[in-house]
Short mmCIF file of C-alpha atoms and ligand atoms in Angstrom, two decimals:
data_model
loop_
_atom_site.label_atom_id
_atom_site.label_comp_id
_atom_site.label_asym_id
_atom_site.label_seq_id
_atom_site.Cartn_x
_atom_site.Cartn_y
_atom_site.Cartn_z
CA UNK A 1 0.00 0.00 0.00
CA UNK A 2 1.62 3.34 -0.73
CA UNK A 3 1.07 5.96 1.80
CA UNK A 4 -0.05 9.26 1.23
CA UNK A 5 1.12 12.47 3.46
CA UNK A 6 -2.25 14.46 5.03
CA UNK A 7 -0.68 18.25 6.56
CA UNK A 8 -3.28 18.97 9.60
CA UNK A 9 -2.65 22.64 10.57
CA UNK A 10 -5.68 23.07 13.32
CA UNK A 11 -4.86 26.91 13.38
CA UNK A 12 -6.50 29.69 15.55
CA UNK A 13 -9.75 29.96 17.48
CA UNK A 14 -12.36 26.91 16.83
CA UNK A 15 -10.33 25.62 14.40
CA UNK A 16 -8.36 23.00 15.97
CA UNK A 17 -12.15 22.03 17.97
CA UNK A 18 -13.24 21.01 13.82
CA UNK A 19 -10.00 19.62 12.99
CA UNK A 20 -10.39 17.23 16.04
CA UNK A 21 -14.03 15.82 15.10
CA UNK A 22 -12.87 16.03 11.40
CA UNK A 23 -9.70 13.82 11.90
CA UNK A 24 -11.23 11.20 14.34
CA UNK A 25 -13.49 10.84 11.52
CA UNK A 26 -10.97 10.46 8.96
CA UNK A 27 -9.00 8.04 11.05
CA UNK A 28 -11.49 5.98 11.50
CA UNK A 29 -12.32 5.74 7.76
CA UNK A 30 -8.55 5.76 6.62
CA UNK A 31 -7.97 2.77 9.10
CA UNK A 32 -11.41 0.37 8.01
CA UNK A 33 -10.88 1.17 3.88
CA UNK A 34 -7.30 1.16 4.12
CA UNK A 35 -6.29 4.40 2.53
CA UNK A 36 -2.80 4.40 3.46
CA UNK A 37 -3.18 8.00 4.50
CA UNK A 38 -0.81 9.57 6.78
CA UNK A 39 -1.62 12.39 9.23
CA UNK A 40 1.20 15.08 10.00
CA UNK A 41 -0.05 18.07 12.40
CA UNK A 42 1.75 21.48 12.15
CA UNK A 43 0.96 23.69 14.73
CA UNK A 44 1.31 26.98 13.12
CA UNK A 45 -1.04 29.43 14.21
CA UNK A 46 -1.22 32.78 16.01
CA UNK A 47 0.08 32.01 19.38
CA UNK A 48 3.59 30.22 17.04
CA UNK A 49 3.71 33.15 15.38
CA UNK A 50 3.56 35.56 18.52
CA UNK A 51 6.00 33.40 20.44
CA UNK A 52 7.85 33.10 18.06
CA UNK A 53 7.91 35.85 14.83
CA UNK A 54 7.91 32.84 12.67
CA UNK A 55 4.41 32.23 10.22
CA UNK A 56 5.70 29.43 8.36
CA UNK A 57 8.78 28.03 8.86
CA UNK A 58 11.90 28.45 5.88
CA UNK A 59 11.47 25.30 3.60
CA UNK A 60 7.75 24.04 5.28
CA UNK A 61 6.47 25.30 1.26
CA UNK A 62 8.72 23.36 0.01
CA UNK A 63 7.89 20.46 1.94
CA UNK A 64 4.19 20.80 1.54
CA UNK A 65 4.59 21.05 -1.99
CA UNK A 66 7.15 18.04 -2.61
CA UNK A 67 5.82 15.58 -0.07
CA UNK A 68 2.22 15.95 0.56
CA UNK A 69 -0.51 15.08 -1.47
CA UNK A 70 -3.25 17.59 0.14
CA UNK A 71 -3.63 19.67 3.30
CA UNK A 72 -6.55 19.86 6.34
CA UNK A 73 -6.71 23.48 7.60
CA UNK A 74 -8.59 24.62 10.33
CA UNK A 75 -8.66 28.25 10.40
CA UNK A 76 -6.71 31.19 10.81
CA UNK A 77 -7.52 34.93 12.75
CA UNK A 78 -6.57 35.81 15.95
CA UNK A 79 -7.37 39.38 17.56
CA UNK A 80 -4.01 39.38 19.22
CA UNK A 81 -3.03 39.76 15.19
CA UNK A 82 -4.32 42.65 13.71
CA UNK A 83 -3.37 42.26 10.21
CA UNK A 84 -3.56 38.42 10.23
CA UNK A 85 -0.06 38.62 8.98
CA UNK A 86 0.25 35.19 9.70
CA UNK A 87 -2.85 33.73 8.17
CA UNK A 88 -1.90 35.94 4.74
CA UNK A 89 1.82 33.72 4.81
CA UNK A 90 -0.04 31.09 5.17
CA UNK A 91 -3.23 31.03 3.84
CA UNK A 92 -2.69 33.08 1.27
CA UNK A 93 1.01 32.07 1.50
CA UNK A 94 -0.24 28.51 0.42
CA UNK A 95 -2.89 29.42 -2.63
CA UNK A 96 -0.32 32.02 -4.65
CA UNK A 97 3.20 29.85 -4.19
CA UNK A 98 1.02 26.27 -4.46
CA UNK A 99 -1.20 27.64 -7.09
CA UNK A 100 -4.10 26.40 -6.21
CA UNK A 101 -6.04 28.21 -8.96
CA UNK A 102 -9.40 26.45 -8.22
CA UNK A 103 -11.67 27.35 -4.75
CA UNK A 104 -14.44 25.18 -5.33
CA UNK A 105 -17.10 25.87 -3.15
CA UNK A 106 -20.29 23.41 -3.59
CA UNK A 107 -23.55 25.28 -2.22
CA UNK A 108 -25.73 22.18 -1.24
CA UNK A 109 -28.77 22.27 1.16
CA UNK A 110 -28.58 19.15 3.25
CA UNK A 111 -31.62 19.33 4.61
CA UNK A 112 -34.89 21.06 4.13
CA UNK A 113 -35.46 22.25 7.87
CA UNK A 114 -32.44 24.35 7.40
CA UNK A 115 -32.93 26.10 4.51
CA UNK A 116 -33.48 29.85 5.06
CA UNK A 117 -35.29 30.45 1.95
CA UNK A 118 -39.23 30.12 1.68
CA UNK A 119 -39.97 27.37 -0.61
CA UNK A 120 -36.70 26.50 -1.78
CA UNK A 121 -35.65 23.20 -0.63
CA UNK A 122 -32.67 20.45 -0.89
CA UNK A 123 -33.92 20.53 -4.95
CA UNK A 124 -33.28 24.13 -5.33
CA UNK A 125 -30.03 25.27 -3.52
CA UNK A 126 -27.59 22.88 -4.56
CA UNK A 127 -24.98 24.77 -6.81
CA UNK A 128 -21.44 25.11 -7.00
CA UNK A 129 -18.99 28.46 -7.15
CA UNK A 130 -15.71 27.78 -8.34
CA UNK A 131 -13.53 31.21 -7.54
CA UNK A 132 -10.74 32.26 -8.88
CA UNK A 133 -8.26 31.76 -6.31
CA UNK A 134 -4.60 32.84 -7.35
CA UNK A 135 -5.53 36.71 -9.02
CA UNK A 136 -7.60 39.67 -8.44
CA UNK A 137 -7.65 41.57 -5.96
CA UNK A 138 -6.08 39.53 -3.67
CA UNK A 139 -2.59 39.59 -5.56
CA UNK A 140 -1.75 42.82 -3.19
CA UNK A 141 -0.64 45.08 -5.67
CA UNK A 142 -0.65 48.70 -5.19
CA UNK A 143 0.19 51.17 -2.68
CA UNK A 144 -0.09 55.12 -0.66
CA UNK A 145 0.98 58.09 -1.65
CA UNK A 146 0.85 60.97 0.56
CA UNK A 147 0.05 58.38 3.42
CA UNK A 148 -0.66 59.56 6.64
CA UNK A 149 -1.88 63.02 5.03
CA UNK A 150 -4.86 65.01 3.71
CA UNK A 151 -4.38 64.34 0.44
CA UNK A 152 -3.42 60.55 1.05
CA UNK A 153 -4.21 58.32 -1.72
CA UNK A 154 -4.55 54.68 -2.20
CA UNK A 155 -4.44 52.09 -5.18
CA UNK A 156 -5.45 48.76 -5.26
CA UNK A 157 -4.91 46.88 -8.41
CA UNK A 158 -7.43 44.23 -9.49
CA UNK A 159 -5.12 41.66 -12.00
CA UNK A 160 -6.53 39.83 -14.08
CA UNK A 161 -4.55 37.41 -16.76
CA UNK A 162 -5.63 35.51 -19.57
CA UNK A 163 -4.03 32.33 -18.32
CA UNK A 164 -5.79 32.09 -14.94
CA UNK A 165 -9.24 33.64 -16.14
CA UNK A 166 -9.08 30.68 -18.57
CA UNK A 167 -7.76 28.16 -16.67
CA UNK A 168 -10.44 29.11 -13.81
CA UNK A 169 -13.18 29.14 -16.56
CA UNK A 170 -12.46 25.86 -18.48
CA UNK A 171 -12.07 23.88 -14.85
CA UNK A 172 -15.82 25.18 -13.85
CA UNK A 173 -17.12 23.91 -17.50
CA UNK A 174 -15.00 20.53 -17.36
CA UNK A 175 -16.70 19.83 -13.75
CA UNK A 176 -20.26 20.67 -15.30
CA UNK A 177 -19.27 17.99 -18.08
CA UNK A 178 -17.88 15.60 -15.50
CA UNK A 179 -20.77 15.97 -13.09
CA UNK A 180 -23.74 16.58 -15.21
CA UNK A 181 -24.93 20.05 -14.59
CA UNK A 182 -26.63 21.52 -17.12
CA UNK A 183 -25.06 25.09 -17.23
CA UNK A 184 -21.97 27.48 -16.32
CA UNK A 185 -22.74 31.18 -15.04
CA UNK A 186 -19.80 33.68 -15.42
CA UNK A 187 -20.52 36.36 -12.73
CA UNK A 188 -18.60 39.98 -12.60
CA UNK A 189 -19.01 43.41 -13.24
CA UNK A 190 -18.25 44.66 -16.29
CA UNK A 191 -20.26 47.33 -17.02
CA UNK A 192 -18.12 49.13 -14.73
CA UNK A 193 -14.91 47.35 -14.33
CA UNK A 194 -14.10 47.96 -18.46
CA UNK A 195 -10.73 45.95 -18.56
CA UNK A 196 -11.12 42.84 -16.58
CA UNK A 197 -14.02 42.38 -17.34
CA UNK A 198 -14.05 42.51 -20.74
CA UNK A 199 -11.22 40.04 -20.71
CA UNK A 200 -13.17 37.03 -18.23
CA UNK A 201 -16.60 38.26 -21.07
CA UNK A 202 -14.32 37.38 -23.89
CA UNK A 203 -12.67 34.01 -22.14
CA UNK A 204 -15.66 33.15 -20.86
CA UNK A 205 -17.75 32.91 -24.35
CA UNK A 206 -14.05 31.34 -26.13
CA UNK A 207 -14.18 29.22 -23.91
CA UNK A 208 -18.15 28.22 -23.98
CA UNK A 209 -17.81 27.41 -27.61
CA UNK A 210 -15.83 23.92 -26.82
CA UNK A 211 -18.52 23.12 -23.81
CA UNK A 212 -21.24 23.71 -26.41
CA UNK A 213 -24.09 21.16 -24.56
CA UNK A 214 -23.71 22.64 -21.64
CA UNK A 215 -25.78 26.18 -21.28
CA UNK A 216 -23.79 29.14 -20.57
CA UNK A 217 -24.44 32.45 -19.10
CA UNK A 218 -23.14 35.79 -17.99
CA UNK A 219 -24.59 37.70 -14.87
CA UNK A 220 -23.90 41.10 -13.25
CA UNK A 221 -22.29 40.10 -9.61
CA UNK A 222 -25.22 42.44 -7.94
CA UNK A 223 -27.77 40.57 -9.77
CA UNK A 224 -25.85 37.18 -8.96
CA UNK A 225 -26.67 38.08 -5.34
CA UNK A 226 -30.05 38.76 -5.68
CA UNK A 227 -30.52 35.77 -7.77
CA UNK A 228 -28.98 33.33 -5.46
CA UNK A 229 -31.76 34.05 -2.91
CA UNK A 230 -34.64 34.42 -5.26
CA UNK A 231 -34.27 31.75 -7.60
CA UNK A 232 -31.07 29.27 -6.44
CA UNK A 233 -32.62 26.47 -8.96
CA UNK A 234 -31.61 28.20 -12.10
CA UNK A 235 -27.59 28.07 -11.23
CA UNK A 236 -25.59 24.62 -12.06
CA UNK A 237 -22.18 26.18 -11.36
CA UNK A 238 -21.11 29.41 -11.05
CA UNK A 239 -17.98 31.09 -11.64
CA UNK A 240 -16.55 34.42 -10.66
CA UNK A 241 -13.16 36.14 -9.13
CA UNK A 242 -11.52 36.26 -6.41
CA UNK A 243 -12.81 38.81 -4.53
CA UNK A 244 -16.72 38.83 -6.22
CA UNK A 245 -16.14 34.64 -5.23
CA UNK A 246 -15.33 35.29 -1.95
CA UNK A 247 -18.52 37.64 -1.42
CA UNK A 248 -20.89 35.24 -2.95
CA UNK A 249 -19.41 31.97 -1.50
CA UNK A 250 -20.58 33.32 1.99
CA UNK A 251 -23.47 34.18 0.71
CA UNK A 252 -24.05 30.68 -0.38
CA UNK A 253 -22.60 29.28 2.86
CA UNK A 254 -26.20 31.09 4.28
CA UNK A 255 -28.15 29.58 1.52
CA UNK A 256 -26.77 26.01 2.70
CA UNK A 257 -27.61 26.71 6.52
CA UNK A 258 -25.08 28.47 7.74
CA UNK A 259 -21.06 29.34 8.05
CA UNK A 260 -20.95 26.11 10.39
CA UNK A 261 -21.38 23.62 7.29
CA UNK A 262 -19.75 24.89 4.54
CA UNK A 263 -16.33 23.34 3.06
CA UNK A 264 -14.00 24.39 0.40
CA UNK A 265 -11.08 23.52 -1.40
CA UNK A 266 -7.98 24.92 -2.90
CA UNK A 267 -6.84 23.26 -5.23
CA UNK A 268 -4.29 22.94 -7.94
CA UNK A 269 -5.60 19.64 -10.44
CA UNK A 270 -3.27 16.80 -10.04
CA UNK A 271 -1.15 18.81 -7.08
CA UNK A 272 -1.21 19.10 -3.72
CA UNK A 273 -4.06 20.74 -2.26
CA UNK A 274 -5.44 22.44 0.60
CA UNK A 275 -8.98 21.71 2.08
CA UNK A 276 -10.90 24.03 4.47
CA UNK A 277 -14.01 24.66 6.12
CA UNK A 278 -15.37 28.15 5.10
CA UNK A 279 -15.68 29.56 8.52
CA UNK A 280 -13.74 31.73 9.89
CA UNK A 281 -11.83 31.30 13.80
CA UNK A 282 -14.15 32.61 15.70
CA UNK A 283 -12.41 33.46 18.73
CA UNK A 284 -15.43 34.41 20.71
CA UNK A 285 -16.53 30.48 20.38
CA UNK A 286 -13.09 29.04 21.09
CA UNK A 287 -12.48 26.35 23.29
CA UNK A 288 -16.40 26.08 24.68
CA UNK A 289 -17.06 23.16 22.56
CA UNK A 290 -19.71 24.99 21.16
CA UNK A 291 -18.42 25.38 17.25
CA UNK A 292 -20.47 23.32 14.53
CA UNK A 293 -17.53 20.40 13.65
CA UNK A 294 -19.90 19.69 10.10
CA UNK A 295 -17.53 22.14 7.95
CA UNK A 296 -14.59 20.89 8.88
CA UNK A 297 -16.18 17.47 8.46
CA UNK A 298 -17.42 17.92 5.13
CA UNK A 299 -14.19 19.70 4.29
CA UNK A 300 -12.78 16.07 5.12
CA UNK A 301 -15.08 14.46 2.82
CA UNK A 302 -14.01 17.05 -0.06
CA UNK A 303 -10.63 15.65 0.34
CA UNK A 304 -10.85 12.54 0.10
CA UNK A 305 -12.85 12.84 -2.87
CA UNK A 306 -9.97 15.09 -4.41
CA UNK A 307 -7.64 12.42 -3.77
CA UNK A 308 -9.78 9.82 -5.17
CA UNK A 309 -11.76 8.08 -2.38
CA UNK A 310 -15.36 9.38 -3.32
CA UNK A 311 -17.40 6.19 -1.26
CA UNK A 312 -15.81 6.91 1.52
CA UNK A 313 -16.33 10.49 0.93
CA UNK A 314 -20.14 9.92 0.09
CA UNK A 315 -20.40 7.85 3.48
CA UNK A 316 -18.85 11.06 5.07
CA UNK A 317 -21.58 13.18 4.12
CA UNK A 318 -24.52 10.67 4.12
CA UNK A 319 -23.57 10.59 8.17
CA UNK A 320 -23.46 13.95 8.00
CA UNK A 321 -27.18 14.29 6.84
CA UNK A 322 -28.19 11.43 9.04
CA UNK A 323 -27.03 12.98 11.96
CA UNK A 324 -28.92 16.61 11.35
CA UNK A 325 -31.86 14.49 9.93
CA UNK A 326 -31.41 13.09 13.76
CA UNK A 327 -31.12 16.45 14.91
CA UNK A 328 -27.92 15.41 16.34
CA UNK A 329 -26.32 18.62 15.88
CA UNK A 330 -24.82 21.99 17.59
CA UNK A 331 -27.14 24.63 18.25
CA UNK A 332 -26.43 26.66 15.23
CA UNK A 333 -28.46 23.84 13.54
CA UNK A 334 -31.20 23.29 15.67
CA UNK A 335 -29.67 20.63 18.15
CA UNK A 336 -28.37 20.71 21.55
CA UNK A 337 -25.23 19.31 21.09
CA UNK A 338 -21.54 20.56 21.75
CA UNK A 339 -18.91 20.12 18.88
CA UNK A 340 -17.47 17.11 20.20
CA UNK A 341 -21.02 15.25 20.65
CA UNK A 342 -22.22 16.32 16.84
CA UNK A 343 -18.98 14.73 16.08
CA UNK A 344 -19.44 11.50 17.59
CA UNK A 345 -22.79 11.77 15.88
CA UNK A 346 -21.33 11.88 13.04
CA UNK A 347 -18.77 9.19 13.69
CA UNK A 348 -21.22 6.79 14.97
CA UNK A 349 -23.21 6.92 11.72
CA UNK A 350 -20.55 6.03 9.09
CA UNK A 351 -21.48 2.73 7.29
CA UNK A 352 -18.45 1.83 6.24
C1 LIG B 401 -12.01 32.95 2.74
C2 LIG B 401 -11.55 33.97 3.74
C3 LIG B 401 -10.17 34.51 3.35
C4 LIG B 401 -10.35 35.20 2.01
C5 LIG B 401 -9.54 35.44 4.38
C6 LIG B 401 -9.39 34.75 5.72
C7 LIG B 401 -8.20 35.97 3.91
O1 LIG B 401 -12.50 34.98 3.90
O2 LIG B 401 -11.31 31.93 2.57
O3 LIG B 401 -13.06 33.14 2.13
O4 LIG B 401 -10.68 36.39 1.95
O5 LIG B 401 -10.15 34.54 0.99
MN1 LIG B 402 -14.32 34.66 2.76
#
């Protein structure tokens, strides 16, 4: 059997609560199907960095990227941290200099109680947002001049390339090919934003020409918004930016029942890649055992279906929707349970 190396970086706040319930399930399913997977934990977070000035270790990217075929984050933000320097190294650090080019963000309703929407139901919200992950605003370009003054002025470039707006573009239609869904929806802004968006417009309806069964579509980002609530059933998968997917993708954590259950993943095809839940640290909730552990669950199935194991994945998240159908959850959800309870919940309901 060859073995596989898992990172585990638990991170700040409730994130190492979710990594917990997430890896005792992924023990447990690594050990009964044999997947030869093998868990290293790095314990870089906010209280490393403040001890010791030190994000990331020298050479821990080159590690990662050499020796490791994915990664199970927990998440990063601490108050003590201002300016989350050490979640940009990291985080951030990890999607630029790993190139994971592809945060896929599924928006699936797993059960009707918790749907926020009147009359939309597990048929209507289940969608998926792919967002450009490596560009955009995010590449921190820019800078002040006259800083600190009146007249103080800042720039912040938006970069957009023709590479990664394709690459981001043709991934989103090769999923809706692979998994079935019947369209692609290219959101952004470019009745305003003239440049880049007239370059993802023009890759966008290149690039729909080769996907030609599959139904594509362009929307405004405001209207995307609007749409999402009022009529979730029309979108297969969406596609959009960075910083336009990172709006909408919490907006479609809500649609799915909350921050608590959404998962994501970075990831670069064929390379390793970085899996976490969409939440954020939460430092209020930290250590009270009160966190919802489904995310960073579901995050767990997402990898292992990235690196090939989709029953057990499947199993992952059919326990998942057991247990809320049980109303076996935190109280986010509805239950009474604390994290490490839903977890077991969980746990106890894998038929593997
Ligand atoms: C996300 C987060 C990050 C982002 C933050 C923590 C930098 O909000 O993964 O959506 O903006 O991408
Ligand atoms: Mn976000």
């Amino acid at each position: 059997m060859t073995t596989r190396k898992i990172a585990v970086i638990p991170g700040d706040g409730i994130g190492p609560e979710g990594i917990d319930a997430g890896m005792s399930i992924l023990e447990r399913v690594n050990a009964a199907s044999k997947l030869g997977l093998e868990f290293v934990t790095f314990g870089w977070n906010a209280d490393e960095y403040l001890r010791t000035g030190i994000s990331m270790p020298h050479g821990a990217m080159e590690d990662i990227r050499n020796n490791y075929a994915a990664v199970y984050l927990g998440a990063f933000g601490d108050p003590r941290v201002p300016d989350m320097k050490h979640a940009a190294d990291i985080l951030l650090g990890m999607r630029f200099q790993l190139d994971l080019y592809v945060n896929y963000r599924p928006v699936k309703l797993l059960n009707e109680r918790l749907s926020p929407l009147k009359a939309k139901g597990t048929k209507e919200i289940d969608f998926v947002i792919f967002r450009e992950n490596t560009e955009g605003a995010y590449v921190g370009m820019g800078g002040f001049f006259k800083k600190g003054t009146a007249e103080e002025i800042a720039v912040q470039e938006d970069v957009s390339s023709r590479k990664g707006v394709e690459r981001i573009i043709r991934y989103a239609f090769e999923f809706a090919r692979k998994t079935g869904r019947p369209s692609v929806c290219m959101a952004d802004k470019n009745n305003v934003m003239r440049y880049g968006g007239d370059l993802w417009l023009r890759t966008f309806e290149d690039v729909a020409k080769e996907y030609s069964e599959i139904e594509s579509f362009h929307m405004f980002v405001d209207a995307l918004t609007m749409q999402m609530v009022r009529a979730p059933e029309m979108f297969g998968v969406i596609v959009t930016n960075n910083m336009f997917g990172d709006i909408v993708t919490d907006l479609g954590a809500a649609l799915q029942g909350g921050l608590g259950v959404a998962a994501s993943g970075n990831i670069n095809p064929g390379k390793v890649s970085l899996f976490e839940p969409i939440h954020g640290s939460a430092p209020k909730y930290a250590g009270k055992d009160v966190a919802n552990p489904f995310g960073a669950i579901l995050t767990a199935a997402m990898m292992l279906e990235y690196l090939g194991h989709q029953a057990e994945a499947d199993v992952i998240e059919q326990a998942v929707i057991d247990a809320i159908e049980a109303n076996e959850t935190t109280h986010d959800l509805g239950g009474a349970l604390g994290t490490k309870a839903a977890g077991e919940a969980v746990g106890k309901r894998l038929r593997l």
